[in-house]
CSV table of C-alpha atoms in Angstrom, one decimal:
chain,number,residue,atom,x,y,z
A,1,UNK,CA,125.7,117.0,158.1
A,2,UNK,CA,126.7,115.2,154.9
A,3,UNK,CA,124.9,112.0,156.5
A,4,UNK,CA,121.5,114.3,156.3
A,5,UNK,CA,121.8,115.1,152.4
A,6,UNK,CA,121.9,111.3,152.2
A,7,UNK,CA,118.7,110.8,154.3
A,8,UNK,CA,116.9,113.2,152.4
A,9,UNK,CA,117.9,111.9,149.0
A,10,UNK,CA,116.8,108.3,150.1
A,11,UNK,CA,113.5,109.5,151.6
A,12,UNK,CA,112.9,111.5,148.1
A,13,UNK,CA,113.5,108.6,146.1
A,14,UNK,CA,111.5,106.2,147.7
A,15,UNK,CA,108.4,108.9,147.8
A,16,UNK,CA,109.7,109.3,144.2
A,17,UNK,CA,109.4,105.4,143.0
A,18,UNK,CA,106.1,105.1,145.1
A,19,UNK,CA,104.3,108.0,143.7
A,20,UNK,CA,105.8,108.8,140.4
A,21,UNK,CA,107.9,105.9,138.9
A,22,UNK,CA,105.3,103.4,140.2
A,23,UNK,CA,103.3,102.2,137.1
A,24,UNK,CA,104.9,104.5,135.3
A,25,UNK,CA,104.9,102.1,131.9
A,26,UNK,CA,101.5,102.0,131.9
A,27,UNK,CA,100.9,106.0,132.2
A,28,UNK,CA,103.2,105.9,129.4
A,29,UNK,CA,101.0,103.2,127.4
A,30,UNK,CA,97.9,105.4,128.0
A,31,UNK,CA,98.9,109.1,127.7
A,32,UNK,CA,102.2,108.8,126.2
A,33,UNK,CA,105.6,110.4,126.8
A,34,UNK,CA,105.0,114.1,126.0
A,35,UNK,CA,102.2,114.1,128.3
A,36,UNK,CA,103.4,111.9,131.1
A,37,UNK,CA,106.7,113.8,130.9
A,38,UNK,CA,105.7,116.8,130.4
A,39,UNK,CA,103.5,116.3,133.9
A,40,UNK,CA,106.6,115.4,136.0
A,41,UNK,CA,108.4,118.1,135.0
A,42,UNK,CA,105.6,120.5,135.4
A,43,UNK,CA,105.7,119.2,138.5
A,44,UNK,CA,109.3,119.1,139.7
A,45,UNK,CA,110.4,121.6,137.5
A,46,UNK,CA,108.6,124.4,139.4
A,47,UNK,CA,109.8,123.4,142.6
A,48,UNK,CA,113.4,123.5,141.3
A,49,UNK,CA,112.7,126.3,140.2
A,50,UNK,CA,111.6,128.2,143.4
A,51,UNK,CA,114.3,126.3,145.1
A,52,UNK,CA,117.1,128.0,143.5
A,53,UNK,CA,115.6,131.5,143.7
A,54,UNK,CA,115.0,130.7,147.5
A,55,UNK,CA,118.4,129.2,148.7
A,56,UNK,CA,121.1,130.0,145.8
A,57,UNK,CA,120.3,133.7,145.5
A,58,UNK,CA,121.8,135.4,148.5
A,59,UNK,CA,118.8,137.9,148.9
A,60,UNK,CA,115.2,138.0,150.1
A,61,UNK,CA,113.8,136.3,147.1
A,62,UNK,CA,110.5,134.1,148.9
A,63,UNK,CA,108.2,136.6,147.3
A,64,UNK,CA,110.1,136.2,143.7
A,65,UNK,CA,110.3,131.9,144.3
A,66,UNK,CA,106.8,132.2,145.0
A,67,UNK,CA,105.3,133.7,141.9
A,68,UNK,CA,107.8,132.1,140.0
A,69,UNK,CA,106.0,128.8,141.7
A,70,UNK,CA,103.0,129.4,140.8
A,71,UNK,CA,103.5,131.2,137.1
A,72,UNK,CA,105.6,128.2,135.9
A,73,UNK,CA,103.4,125.6,137.5
A,74,UNK,CA,100.7,127.4,136.2
A,75,UNK,CA,102.0,127.7,132.6
A,76,UNK,CA,102.9,124.0,132.8
A,77,UNK,CA,99.4,122.5,134.1
A,78,UNK,CA,98.0,124.8,131.3
A,79,UNK,CA,100.1,122.9,128.9
A,80,UNK,CA,99.0,119.7,130.2
A,81,UNK,CA,95.3,120.2,130.0
A,82,UNK,CA,95.4,121.2,126.3
A,83,UNK,CA,97.4,118.1,125.5
A,84,UNK,CA,94.9,116.0,127.6
A,85,UNK,CA,92.2,117.7,125.7
A,86,UNK,CA,93.9,116.4,122.7
A,87,UNK,CA,94.6,113.4,123.8
A,88,UNK,CA,90.8,112.9,124.7
A,89,UNK,CA,89.5,114.7,121.5
A,90,UNK,CA,91.6,112.1,119.0
A,91,UNK,CA,91.6,108.8,121.3
A,92,UNK,CA,87.2,108.7,121.8
A,93,UNK,CA,87.6,104.7,122.1
A,94,UNK,CA,89.2,105.2,125.3
A,95,UNK,CA,86.5,106.3,126.9
A,96,UNK,CA,88.2,109.1,129.0
A,97,UNK,CA,86.8,113.0,129.7
A,98,UNK,CA,89.1,115.8,130.0
A,99,UNK,CA,88.4,115.7,134.3
A,100,UNK,CA,88.8,111.7,134.3
A,101,UNK,CA,92.1,111.9,132.1
A,102,UNK,CA,93.7,114.6,134.4
A,103,UNK,CA,92.6,112.5,137.1
A,104,UNK,CA,94.3,109.2,135.9
A,105,UNK,CA,97.3,111.1,135.1
A,106,UNK,CA,97.8,112.9,138.1
A,107,UNK,CA,96.5,110.1,140.6
A,108,UNK,CA,96.2,106.5,138.7
A,109,UNK,CA,99.1,105.0,139.5
A,110,UNK,CA,99.4,105.8,142.9
A,111,UNK,CA,95.7,104.8,143.6
A,112,UNK,CA,96.4,101.6,141.8
A,113,UNK,CA,99.5,101.0,144.4
A,114,UNK,CA,97.2,101.9,147.2
A,115,UNK,CA,95.1,99.2,146.5
A,116,UNK,CA,97.9,96.7,145.9
A,117,UNK,CA,99.4,97.5,149.7
A,118,UNK,CA,96.0,97.2,150.7
A,119,UNK,CA,95.5,93.2,149.9
A,120,UNK,CA,98.7,92.8,152.0
A,121,UNK,CA,98.4,95.2,154.8
A,122,UNK,CA,95.1,96.2,155.4
A,123,UNK,CA,93.6,99.7,155.0
A,124,UNK,CA,95.8,102.6,153.9
A,125,UNK,CA,94.4,106.1,155.0
A,126,UNK,CA,92.7,108.0,152.1
A,127,UNK,CA,95.0,110.9,152.4
A,128,UNK,CA,98.3,108.9,152.1
A,129,UNK,CA,97.8,108.6,148.1
A,130,UNK,CA,98.1,112.4,147.8
A,131,UNK,CA,100.6,113.2,150.0
A,132,UNK,CA,102.8,110.7,148.7
A,133,UNK,CA,102.6,112.2,145.6
A,134,UNK,CA,101.8,115.5,145.7
A,135,UNK,CA,103.4,116.9,149.0
A,136,UNK,CA,106.0,114.7,150.6
A,137,UNK,CA,108.4,114.6,147.7
A,138,UNK,CA,108.3,117.9,146.8
A,139,UNK,CA,109.2,118.8,150.6
A,140,UNK,CA,112.0,116.9,150.5
A,141,UNK,CA,113.1,118.5,147.4
A,142,UNK,CA,112.8,122.0,149.0
A,143,UNK,CA,114.5,120.1,152.4
A,144,UNK,CA,117.4,119.3,150.1
A,145,UNK,CA,117.9,122.5,148.4
A,146,UNK,CA,117.7,124.2,151.6
A,147,UNK,CA,120.8,122.4,152.6
A,148,UNK,CA,122.5,122.7,149.7
A,149,UNK,CA,122.2,126.7,150.0
A,150,UNK,CA,123.0,126.7,153.7
A,151,UNK,CA,126.3,129.1,154.5
A,152,UNK,CA,128.8,129.7,157.2
A,153,UNK,CA,129.9,132.3,158.8
A,154,UNK,CA,132.3,133.1,156.1
A,155,UNK,CA,129.6,133.1,153.3
A,156,UNK,CA,130.5,129.8,151.8
A,157,UNK,CA,127.9,127.1,151.4
A,158,UNK,CA,128.5,124.6,154.2
A,159,UNK,CA,128.2,121.5,151.5
A,160,UNK,CA,131.7,121.5,151.0
A,161,UNK,CA,133.0,123.5,153.7
A,162,UNK,CA,131.2,121.7,157.1
A,163,UNK,CA,133.1,122.7,160.1
A,164,UNK,CA,136.0,123.6,158.0
A,165,UNK,CA,137.2,120.3,158.5
A,166,UNK,CA,140.2,119.9,155.9
A,167,UNK,CA,139.4,118.8,152.1
A,168,UNK,CA,139.6,115.0,152.3
A,169,UNK,CA,136.9,114.9,155.0
A,170,UNK,CA,134.8,116.9,153.0
A,171,UNK,CA,135.3,114.3,149.7
A,172,UNK,CA,134.4,111.3,151.9
A,173,UNK,CA,130.9,113.2,153.3
A,174,UNK,CA,130.3,114.5,149.6
A,175,UNK,CA,131.1,110.9,148.7
A,176,UNK,CA,128.1,109.6,150.3
A,177,UNK,CA,125.7,111.7,148.7
A,178,UNK,CA,127.0,111.3,145.3
A,179,UNK,CA,127.1,107.5,145.9
A,180,UNK,CA,123.4,107.4,146.6
A,181,UNK,CA,122.5,109.9,143.5
A,182,UNK,CA,124.5,106.9,141.4
A,183,UNK,CA,122.4,103.8,143.0
A,184,UNK,CA,119.3,105.5,142.6
A,185,UNK,CA,120.3,106.4,138.9
A,186,UNK,CA,121.4,103.1,138.0
A,187,UNK,CA,117.9,101.6,139.8
A,188,UNK,CA,116.0,103.9,137.7
A,189,UNK,CA,118.1,103.2,134.6
A,190,UNK,CA,118.7,99.5,135.1
A,191,UNK,CA,116.5,97.6,137.6
A,192,UNK,CA,117.8,94.4,137.0
A,193,UNK,CA,121.0,95.5,138.5
A,194,UNK,CA,119.3,95.0,142.0
A,195,UNK,CA,117.8,91.7,141.1
A,196,UNK,CA,119.5,89.5,143.4
A,197,UNK,CA,119.1,91.9,146.8
A,198,UNK,CA,115.3,92.3,145.9
A,199,UNK,CA,115.4,88.3,145.8
A,200,UNK,CA,116.7,88.1,149.4
A,201,UNK,CA,114.6,90.3,150.9
A,202,UNK,CA,111.5,88.1,149.1
A,203,UNK,CA,112.8,85.1,150.9
A,204,UNK,CA,111.0,84.0,154.0
A,205,UNK,CA,112.8,83.8,157.2
A,206,UNK,CA,110.7,82.1,159.4
A,207,UNK,CA,108.3,78.5,158.7
A,208,UNK,CA,105.7,76.7,159.9
A,209,UNK,CA,106.3,72.9,161.6
A,210,UNK,CA,103.6,71.4,160.0
A,211,UNK,CA,103.1,73.7,157.2
A,212,UNK,CA,99.8,74.9,158.2
A,213,UNK,CA,98.4,78.6,158.8
A,214,UNK,CA,97.8,78.3,162.7
A,215,UNK,CA,99.4,81.6,163.7
A,216,UNK,CA,102.6,80.2,165.0
A,217,UNK,CA,105.7,79.8,163.5
A,218,UNK,CA,108.9,78.6,164.4
A,219,UNK,CA,112.4,80.2,163.2
A,220,UNK,CA,115.0,77.2,162.2
A,221,UNK,CA,118.5,78.5,162.7
A,222,UNK,CA,121.3,76.6,161.0
A,223,UNK,CA,124.3,75.7,163.6
A,224,UNK,CA,127.8,75.0,162.8
A,225,UNK,CA,129.0,71.4,162.8
A,226,UNK,CA,131.2,70.4,165.6
């Protein structure tokens, strides 16, 4: 059960990194933190509000949750559009229209990631950037809240009371979930902490015998001396 939390969290972190964190510095340099972070807060804040209503309040709250989702997202987007209009009006030298600025804010970074990846992996479906930014992270967040709000026959949350296992076993599972959150937070705050791990992944594991790209690689395995 607790592994499900960890896997959903890992998936959310990956899609959040690809859809929202990649190119964030460029977006901040272009629009400023107020617009960029305001847009992120609007997107995920509205989902969080709806999930709290749906899964943490033990009544039939589906309609109220959807209503608050649309209201909070709509209100946040109205503020974002207003800020974008002010940005375009005060920065005519940037060459943005309100429409192009909104598109750059909502899709610019993930489309750049798509372009960068296609140079290495080939053609990526056109739907991929939209799903990666505006669908998959939000769905994973809903699934995570759904798990946190699940209850057993006694009305207790399953998180912390799974299958009536003793407290030490529950803590072991909770530790796995907390560890994932901590590692992700460190990566966001201090990405240089994982530079050594990233450099290991970048080292080639196969080498061509003659150094030529003939499509056939030889793998060298170091054997211990006898």
